[in-house]
Short mmCIF file of C-alpha atoms and ligand atoms in Angstrom, two decimals:
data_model
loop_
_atom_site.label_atom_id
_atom_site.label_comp_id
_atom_site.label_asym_id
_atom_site.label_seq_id
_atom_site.Cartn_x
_atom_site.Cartn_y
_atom_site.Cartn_z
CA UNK A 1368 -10.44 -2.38 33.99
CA UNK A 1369 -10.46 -3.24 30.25
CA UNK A 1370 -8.18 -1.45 27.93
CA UNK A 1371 -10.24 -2.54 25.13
CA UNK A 1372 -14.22 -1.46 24.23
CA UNK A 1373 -16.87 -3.63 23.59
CA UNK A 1374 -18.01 -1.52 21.05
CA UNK A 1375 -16.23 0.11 18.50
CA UNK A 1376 -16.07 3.91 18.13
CA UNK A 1377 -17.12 4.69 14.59
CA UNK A 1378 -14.94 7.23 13.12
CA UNK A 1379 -16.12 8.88 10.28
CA UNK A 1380 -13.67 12.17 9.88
CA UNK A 1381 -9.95 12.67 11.02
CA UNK A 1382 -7.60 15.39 11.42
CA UNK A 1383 -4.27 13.98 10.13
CA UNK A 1384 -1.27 15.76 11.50
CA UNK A 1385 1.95 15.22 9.68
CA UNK A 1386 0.04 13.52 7.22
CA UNK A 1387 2.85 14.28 4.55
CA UNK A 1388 5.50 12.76 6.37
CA UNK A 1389 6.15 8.93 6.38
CA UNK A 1390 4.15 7.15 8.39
CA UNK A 1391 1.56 9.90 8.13
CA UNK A 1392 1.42 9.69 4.31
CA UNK A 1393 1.39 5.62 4.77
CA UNK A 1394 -1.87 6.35 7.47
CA UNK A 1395 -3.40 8.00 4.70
CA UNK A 1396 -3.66 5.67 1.85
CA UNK A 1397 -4.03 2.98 3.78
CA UNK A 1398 -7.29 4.37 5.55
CA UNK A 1399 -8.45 4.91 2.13
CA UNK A 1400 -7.82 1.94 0.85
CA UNK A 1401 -9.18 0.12 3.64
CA UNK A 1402 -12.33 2.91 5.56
CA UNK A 1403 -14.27 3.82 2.49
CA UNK A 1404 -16.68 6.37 4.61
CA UNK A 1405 -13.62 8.28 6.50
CA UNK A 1406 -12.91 11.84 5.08
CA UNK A 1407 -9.30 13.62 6.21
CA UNK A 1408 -7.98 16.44 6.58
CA UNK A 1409 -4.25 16.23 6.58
CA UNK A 1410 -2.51 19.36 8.49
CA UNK A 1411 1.18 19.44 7.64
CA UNK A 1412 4.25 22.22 7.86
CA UNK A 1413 5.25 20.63 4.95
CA UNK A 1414 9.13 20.60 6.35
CA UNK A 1415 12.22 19.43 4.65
CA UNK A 1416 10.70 15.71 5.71
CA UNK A 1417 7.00 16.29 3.63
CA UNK A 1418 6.84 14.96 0.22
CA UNK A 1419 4.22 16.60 -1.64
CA UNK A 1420 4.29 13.36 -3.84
CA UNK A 1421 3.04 11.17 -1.02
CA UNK A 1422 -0.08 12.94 -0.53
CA UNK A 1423 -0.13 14.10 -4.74
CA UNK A 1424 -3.13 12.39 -7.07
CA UNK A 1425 -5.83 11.45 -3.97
CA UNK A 1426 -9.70 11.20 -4.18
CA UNK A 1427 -9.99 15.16 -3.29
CA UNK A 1428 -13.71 14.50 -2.44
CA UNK A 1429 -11.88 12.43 0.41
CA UNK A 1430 -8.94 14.16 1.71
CA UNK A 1431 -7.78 17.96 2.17
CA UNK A 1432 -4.54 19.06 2.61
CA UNK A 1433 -3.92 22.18 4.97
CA UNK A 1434 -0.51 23.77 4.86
CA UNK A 1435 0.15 25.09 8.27
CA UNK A 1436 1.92 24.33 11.48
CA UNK A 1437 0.21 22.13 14.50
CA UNK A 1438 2.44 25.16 16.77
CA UNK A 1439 -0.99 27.27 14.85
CA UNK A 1440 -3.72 27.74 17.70
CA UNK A 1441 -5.97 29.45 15.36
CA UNK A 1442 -5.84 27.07 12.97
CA UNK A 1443 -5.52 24.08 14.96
CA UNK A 1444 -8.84 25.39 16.13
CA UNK A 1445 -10.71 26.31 13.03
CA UNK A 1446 -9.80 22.52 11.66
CA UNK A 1447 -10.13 20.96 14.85
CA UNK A 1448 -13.63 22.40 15.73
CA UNK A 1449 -14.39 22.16 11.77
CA UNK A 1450 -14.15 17.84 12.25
CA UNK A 1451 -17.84 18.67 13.67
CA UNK A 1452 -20.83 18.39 11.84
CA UNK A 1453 -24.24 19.16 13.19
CA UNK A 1454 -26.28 15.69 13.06
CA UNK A 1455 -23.47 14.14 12.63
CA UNK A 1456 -22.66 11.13 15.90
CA UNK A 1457 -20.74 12.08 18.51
CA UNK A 1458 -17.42 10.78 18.45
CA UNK A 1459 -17.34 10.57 14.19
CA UNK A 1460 -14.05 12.70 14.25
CA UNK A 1461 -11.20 12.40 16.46
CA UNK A 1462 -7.21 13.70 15.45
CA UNK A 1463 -4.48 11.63 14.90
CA UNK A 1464 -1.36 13.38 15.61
CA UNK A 1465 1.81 12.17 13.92
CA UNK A 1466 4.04 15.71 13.27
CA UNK A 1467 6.75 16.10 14.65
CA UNK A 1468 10.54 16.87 14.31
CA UNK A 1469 11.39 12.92 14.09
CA UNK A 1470 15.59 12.46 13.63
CA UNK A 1471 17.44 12.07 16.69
CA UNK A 1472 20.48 13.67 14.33
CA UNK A 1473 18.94 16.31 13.76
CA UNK A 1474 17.85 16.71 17.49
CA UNK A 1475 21.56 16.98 18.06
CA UNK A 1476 21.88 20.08 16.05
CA UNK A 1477 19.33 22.12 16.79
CA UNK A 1478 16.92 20.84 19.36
CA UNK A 1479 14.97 23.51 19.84
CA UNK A 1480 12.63 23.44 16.83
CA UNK A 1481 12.04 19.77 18.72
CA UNK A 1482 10.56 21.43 22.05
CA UNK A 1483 8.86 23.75 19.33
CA UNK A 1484 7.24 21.55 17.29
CA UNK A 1485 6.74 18.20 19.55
CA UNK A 1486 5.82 19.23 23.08
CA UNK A 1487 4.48 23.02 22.16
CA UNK A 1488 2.57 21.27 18.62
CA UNK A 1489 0.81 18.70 21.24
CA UNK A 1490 -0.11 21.49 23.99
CA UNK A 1491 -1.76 23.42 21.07
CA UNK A 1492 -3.57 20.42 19.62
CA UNK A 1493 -4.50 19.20 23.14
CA UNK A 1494 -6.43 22.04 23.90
CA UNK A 1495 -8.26 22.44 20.67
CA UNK A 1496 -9.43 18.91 21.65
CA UNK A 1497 -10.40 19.99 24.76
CA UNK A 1498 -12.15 23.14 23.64
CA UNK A 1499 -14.25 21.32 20.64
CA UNK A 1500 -14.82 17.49 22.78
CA UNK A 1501 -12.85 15.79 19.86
CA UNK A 1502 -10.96 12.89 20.73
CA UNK A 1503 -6.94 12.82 20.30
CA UNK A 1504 -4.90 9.91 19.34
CA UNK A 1505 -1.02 10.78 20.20
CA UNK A 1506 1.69 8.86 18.01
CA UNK A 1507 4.89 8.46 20.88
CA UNK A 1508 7.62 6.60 20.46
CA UNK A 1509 9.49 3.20 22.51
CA UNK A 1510 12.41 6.81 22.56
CA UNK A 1511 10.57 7.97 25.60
CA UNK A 1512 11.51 4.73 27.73
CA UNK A 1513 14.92 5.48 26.90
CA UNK A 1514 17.17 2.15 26.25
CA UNK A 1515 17.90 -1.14 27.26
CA UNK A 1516 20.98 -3.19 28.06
CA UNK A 1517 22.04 -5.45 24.76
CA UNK A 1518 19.95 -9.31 25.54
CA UNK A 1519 22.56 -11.55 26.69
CA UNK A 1520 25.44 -8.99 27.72
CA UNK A 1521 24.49 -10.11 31.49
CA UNK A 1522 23.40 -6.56 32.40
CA UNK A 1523 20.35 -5.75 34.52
CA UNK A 1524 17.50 -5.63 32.30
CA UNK A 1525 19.00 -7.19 29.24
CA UNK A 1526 16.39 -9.75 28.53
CA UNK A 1527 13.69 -7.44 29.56
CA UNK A 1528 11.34 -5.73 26.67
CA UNK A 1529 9.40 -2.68 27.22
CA UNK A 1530 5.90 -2.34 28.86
CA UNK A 1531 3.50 0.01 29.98
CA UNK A 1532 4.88 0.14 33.29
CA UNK A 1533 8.16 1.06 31.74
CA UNK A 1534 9.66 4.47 33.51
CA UNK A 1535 10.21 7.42 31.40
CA UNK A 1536 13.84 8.04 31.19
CA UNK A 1537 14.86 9.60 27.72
CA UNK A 1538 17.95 10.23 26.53
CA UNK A 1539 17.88 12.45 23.46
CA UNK A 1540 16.02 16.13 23.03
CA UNK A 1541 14.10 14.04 20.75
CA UNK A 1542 12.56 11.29 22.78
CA UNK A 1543 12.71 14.05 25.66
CA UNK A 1544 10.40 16.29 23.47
CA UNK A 1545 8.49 13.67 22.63
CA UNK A 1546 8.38 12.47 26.20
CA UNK A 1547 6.96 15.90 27.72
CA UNK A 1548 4.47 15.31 24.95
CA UNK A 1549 2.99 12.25 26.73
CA UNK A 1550 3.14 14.10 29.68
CA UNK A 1551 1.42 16.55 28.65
CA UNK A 1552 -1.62 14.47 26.56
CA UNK A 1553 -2.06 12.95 30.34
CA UNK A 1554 -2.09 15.99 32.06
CA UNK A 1555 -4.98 17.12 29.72
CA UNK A 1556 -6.61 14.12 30.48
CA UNK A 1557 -6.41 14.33 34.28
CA UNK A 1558 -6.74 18.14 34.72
CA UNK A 1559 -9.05 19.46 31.43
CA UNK A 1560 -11.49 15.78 30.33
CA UNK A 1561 -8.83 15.34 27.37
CA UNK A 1562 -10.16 11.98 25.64
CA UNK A 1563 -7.03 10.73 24.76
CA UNK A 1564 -5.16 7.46 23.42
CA UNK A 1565 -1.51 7.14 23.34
CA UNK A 1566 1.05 5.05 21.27
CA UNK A 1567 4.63 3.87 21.68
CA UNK A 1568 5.67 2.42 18.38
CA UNK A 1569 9.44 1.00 17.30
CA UNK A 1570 11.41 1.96 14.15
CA UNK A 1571 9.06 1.88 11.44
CA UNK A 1572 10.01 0.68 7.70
CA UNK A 1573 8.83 1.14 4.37
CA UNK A 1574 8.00 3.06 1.39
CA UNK A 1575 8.22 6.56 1.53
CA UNK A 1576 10.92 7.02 4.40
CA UNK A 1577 12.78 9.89 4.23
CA UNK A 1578 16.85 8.95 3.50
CA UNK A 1579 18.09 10.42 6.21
CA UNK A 1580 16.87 7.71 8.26
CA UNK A 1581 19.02 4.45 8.62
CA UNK A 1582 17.51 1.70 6.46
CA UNK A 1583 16.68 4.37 3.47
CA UNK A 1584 20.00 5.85 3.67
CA UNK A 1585 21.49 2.63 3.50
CA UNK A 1586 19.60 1.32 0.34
CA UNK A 1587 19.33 4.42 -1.43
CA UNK A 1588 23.19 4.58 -1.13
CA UNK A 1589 23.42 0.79 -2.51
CA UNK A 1590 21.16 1.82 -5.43
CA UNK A 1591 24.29 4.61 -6.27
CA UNK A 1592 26.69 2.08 -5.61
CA UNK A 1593 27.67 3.19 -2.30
CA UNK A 1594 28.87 1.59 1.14
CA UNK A 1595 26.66 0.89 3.79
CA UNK A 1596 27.77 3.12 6.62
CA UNK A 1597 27.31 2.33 10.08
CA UNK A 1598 27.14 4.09 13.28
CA UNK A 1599 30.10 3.28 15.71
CA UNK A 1600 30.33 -0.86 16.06
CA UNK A 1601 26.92 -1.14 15.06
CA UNK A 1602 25.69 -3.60 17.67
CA UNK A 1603 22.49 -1.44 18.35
CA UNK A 1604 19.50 -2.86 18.39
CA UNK A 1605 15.96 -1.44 17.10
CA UNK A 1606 12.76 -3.69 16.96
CA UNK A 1607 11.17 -3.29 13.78
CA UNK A 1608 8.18 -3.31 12.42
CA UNK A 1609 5.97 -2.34 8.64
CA UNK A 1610 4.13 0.92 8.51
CA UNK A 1611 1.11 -0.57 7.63
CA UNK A 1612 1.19 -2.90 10.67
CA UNK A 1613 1.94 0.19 12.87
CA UNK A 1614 -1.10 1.65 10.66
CA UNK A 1615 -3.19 -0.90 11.38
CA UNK A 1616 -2.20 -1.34 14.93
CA UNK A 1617 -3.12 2.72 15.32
CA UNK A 1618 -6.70 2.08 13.68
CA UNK A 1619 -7.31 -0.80 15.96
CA UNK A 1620 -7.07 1.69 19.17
CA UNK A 1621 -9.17 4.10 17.03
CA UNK A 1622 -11.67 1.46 17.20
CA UNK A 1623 -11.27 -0.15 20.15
CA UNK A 1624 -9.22 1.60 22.56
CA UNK A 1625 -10.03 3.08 25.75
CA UNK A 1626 -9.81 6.65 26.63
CA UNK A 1627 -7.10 7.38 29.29
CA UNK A 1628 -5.00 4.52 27.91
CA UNK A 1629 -1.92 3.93 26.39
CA UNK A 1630 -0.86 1.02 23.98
CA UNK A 1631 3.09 -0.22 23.41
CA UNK A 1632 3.26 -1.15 19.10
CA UNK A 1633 6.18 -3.47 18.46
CA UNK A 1634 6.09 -6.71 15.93
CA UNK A 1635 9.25 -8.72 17.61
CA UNK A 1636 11.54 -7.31 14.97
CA UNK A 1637 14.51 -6.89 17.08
CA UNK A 1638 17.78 -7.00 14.85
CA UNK A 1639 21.58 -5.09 15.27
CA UNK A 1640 22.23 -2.34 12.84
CA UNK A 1641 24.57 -4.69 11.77
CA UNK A 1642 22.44 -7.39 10.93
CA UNK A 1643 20.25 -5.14 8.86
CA UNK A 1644 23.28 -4.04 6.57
CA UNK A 1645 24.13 -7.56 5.86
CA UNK A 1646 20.80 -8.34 4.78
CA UNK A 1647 21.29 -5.57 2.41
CA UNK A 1648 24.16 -6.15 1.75
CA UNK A 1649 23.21 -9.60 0.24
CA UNK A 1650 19.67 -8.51 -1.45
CA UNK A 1651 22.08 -6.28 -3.47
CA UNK A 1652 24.19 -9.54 -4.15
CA UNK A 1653 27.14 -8.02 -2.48
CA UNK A 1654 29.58 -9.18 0.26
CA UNK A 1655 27.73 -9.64 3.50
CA UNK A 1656 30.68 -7.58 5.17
CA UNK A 1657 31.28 -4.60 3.00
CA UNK A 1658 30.30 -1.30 5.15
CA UNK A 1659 32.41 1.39 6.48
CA UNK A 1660 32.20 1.92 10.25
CA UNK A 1661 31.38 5.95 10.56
CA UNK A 1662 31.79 8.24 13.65
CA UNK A 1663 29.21 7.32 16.15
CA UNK A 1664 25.94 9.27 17.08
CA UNK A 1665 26.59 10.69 20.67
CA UNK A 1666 24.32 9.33 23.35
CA UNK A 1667 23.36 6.73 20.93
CA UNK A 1668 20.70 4.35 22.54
CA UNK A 1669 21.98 0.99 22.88
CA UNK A 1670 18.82 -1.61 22.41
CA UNK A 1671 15.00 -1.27 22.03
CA UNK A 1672 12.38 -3.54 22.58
CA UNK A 1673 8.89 -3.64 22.83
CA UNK A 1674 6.62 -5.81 24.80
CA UNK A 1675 3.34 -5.45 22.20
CA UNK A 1676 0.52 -7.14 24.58
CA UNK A 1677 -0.97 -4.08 25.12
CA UNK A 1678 -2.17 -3.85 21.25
CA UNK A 1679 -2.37 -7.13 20.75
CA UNK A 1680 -5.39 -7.16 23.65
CA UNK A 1681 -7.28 -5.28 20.76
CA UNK A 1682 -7.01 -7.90 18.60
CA UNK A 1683 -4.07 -6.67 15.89
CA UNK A 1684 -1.34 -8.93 14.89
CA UNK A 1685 1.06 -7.67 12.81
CA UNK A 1686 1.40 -8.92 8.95
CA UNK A 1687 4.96 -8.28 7.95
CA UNK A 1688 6.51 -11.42 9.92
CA UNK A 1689 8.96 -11.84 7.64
CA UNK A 1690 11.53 -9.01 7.96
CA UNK A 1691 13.62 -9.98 4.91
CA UNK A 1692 10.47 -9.77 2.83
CA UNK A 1693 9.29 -6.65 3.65
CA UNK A 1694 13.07 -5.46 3.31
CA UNK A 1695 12.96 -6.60 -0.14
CA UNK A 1696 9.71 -5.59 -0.93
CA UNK A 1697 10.98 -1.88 0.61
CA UNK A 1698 14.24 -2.14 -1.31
CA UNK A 1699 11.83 -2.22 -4.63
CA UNK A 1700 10.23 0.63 -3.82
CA UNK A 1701 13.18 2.75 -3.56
CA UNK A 1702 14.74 0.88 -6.85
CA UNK A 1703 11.58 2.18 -8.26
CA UNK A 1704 10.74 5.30 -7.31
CA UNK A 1705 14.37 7.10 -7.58
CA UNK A 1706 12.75 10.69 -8.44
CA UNK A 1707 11.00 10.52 -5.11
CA UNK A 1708 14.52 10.33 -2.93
CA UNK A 1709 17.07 12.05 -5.07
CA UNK A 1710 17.34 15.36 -3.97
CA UNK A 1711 16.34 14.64 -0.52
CA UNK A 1712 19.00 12.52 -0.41
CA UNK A 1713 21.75 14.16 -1.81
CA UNK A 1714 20.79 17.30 0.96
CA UNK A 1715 20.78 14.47 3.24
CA UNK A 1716 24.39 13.25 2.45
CA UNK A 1717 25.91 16.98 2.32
CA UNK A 1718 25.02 17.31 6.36
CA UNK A 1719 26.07 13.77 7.25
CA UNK A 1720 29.31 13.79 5.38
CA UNK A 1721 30.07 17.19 6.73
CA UNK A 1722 30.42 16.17 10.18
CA UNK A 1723 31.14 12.00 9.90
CA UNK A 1724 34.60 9.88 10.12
CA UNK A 1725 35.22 7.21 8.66
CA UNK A 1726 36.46 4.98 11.66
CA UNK A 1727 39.68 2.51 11.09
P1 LIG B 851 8.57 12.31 9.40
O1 LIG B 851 9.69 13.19 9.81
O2 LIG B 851 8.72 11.46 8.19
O3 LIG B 851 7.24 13.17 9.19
C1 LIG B 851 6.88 14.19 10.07
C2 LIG B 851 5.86 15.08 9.36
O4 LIG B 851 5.46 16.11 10.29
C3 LIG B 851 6.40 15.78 8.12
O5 LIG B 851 5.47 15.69 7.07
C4 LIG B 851 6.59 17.23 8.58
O6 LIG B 851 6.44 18.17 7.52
C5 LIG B 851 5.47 17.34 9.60
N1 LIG B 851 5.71 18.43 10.54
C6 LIG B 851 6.89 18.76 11.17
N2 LIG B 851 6.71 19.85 11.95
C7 LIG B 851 5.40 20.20 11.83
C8 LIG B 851 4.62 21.22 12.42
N3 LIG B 851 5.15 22.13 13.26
N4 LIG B 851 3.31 21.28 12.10
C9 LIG B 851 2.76 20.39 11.23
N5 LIG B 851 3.48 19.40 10.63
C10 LIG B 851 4.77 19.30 10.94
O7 LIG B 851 8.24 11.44 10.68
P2 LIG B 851 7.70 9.95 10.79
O8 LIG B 851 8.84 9.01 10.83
O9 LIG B 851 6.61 9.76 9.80
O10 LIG B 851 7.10 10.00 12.28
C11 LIG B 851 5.75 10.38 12.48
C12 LIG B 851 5.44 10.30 13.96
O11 LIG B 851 5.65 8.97 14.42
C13 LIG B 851 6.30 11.19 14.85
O12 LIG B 851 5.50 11.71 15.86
C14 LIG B 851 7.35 10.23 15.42
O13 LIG B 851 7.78 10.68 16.68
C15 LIG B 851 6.53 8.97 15.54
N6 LIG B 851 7.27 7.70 15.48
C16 LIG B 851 8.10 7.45 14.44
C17 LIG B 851 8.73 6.21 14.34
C18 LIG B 851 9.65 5.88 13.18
O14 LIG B 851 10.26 4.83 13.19
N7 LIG B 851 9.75 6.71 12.16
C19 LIG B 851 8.52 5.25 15.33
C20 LIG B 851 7.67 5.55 16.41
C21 LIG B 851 7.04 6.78 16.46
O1 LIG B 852 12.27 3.82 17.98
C1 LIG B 852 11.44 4.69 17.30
C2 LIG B 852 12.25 5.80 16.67
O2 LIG B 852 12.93 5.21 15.56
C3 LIG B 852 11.39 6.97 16.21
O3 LIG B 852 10.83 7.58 17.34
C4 LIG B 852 12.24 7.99 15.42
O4 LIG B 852 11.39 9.00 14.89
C5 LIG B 852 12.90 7.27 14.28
O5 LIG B 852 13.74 8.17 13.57
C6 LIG B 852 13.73 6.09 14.79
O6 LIG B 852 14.84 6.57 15.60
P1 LIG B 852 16.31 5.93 15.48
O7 LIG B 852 17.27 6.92 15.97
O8 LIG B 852 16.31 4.55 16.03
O9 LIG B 852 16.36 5.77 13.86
P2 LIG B 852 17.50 6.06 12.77
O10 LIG B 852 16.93 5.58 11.46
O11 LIG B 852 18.03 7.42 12.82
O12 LIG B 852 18.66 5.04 13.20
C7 LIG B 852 18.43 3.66 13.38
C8 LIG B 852 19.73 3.04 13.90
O13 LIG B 852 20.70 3.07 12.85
C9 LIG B 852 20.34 3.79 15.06
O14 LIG B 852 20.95 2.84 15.93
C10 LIG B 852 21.42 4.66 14.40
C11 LIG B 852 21.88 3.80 13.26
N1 LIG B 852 22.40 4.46 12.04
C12 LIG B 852 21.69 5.49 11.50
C13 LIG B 852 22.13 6.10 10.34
C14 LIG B 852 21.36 7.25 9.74
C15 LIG B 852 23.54 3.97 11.43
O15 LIG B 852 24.18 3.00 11.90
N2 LIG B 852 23.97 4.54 10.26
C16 LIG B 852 23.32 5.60 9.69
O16 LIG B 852 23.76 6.09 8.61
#
């Protein structure tokens, strides 16, 4: 069977959950910027990781923001059966679900607003789909696959990537929370006619990432002359890729994807934690070497990879190739946009420094 469509759905108005949040926020302007007939309606909890100021200043006519949690059945209803508009086709609106408790740390110290919020949130939205015959695109994460040997340590597996065939087998309450969420997307599928899509992305980058996460922490630190700090030896691997490619990778299974299906988003971005900080380290015209090694994060997954031919059958190819441009292009942001991170990073820094070691 085909895991594209030969022709497009043609989405007209979305339900944007999370839609103050990183990638969410990013989602947002760039469908504006680039589907001049879609209208949104961004449902957030506006946690400690919202921004107002990525969603502040847009076309209202546009895009509405709703305050309120996707955990909400009432109002996951009301806006989920309000995407419907007499006359208007069927399959115009469809949800694209991005909230969610996101940072594995913080999944370490209290994971139950995780379960809460990612596989509870999902349930909820799933069956407002259900209920209204709206279609449900469900952001997931490589997390769920759990990790994969380092490439060229000679273990089982190490040169592998992962596919759609990849077993489930997470190793955090994060990526398990977000697991049971895919789980559960399928089961309504199967057992209620859920028309569903699913993604697996990698670590995102960009503007507008909250500094608790690893490459913002690290440059908004540089920008107040601090060391890079990394987690145990640093050899971990991630496999990175632009927002906006994951963006436009997400719109291109709006368009073209098939119900029932799921879709692996990775640009062949693989590079060590280490390897990132000396690329910082350098487009801040410092020593290559100077970082502090800092207690490690337990259970820490080891290497992730994904095999993107999935996507890629739907025609999207990512645009940030060159991972040291978009770095530097990312790093500008932050240098110019230091009222945006401040205080979210200094409440940042106060729980990591509580509980991290410098390591000898
Ligand atoms: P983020 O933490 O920056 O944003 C999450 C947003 O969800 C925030 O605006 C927050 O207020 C909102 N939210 C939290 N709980 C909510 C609730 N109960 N109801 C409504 N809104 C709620 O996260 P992100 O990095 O933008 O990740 C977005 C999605 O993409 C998540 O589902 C994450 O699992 C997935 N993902 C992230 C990455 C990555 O590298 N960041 C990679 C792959 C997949
Ligand atoms: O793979 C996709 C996942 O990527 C998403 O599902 C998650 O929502 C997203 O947060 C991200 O998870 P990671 O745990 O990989 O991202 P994080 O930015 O927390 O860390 C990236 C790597 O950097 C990881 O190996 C831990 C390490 N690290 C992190 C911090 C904060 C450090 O070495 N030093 C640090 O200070």
């Amino acid at each position: 069977m085909s895991i594209a469509l030969d022709r497009p759905r043609r989405i007209t108005r979305l339900l944007v959950t999370g839609g103050a949040g990183f990638i969410g926020s990013n989602f947002v302007h760039r469908t504006l910027a680039t589907r001049p007939d879609v209208r949104i309606t961004v449902l957030d909890a506006m946690t400690y990781a919202a921004n107002p100021a990525n969603l502040a200043g847009l076309d209202a006519a546009r895009v509405e923001v709703v305050e309120g949690s996707v955990c909400d059945a009432a109002l996951v209803d009301r806006l989920v059966g309000e995407l419907k508009s007499p006359g208007e086709d069927e399959g115009a609106a469809a949800v694209v679900h991005f909230a969610a408790e996101s940072h594995n740390d913080n999944a370490l110290r209290d994971p139950l607003r995780f379960v809460r919020t990612n596989t509870e949130g999902t349930a909820v939205l799933a069956g407002a789909c259900v209920r209204h015959g709206v279609h449900l695109h469900h952001i997931s994460t490589d997390e769920v696959f759990g990790d994969l040997p380092l490439r060229g340590s000679g273990q089982p597996g190490s040169e592998d990537r992962f596919t759609v065939a990849t077993p489930y087998n997470p190793s955090s309450v994060y990526s398990a929370s977000k697991a049971s969420a895919d789980h559960l997307v399928r089961a309504f599928v199967r057992s209620h006619g859920l028309s569903a899509t699913i993604s697996n992305c990698s670590n995102n980058y960009g503007p507008r990432q909250h500094p608790e996460k690893f490459l913002p922490r690290q440059i908004t630190g540089l920008l107040d002359e601090e060391t890079p700090r990394l987690y145990g030896t640093g050899e971990n691997v991630r496999d990175w890729i632009h927002v906006d490619d994951h963006n436009d990778a997400v719109w291109a299974i709006l368009d073209r994807g098939v119900a029932g299906e799921t879709y692996l988003i990775g640009a062949d971005g693989e590079r060590s934690n280490l390897e990132c900080v000396r690329a910082l380290n350098l487009l801040f015209g410092r020593d290559a070497d100077d970082f502090v090694h800092v207690t490690d994060r337990p259970g820490h997954d080891l290497r992730y990879a994904i095999d993107p031919s999935s996507v890629a059958a739907l025609g999207w190819t990512p645009r940030y190739t060159d991972f040291a441009a978009g770095l530097a292009a990312t790093v500008d942001w932050y240098r110019d946009n230091r009222a945006w991170w401040e205080t979210s990073r200094k409440d940042a820094e106060l729980i990591y420094r509580a509980a991290e070691k410098i390591l000898d």
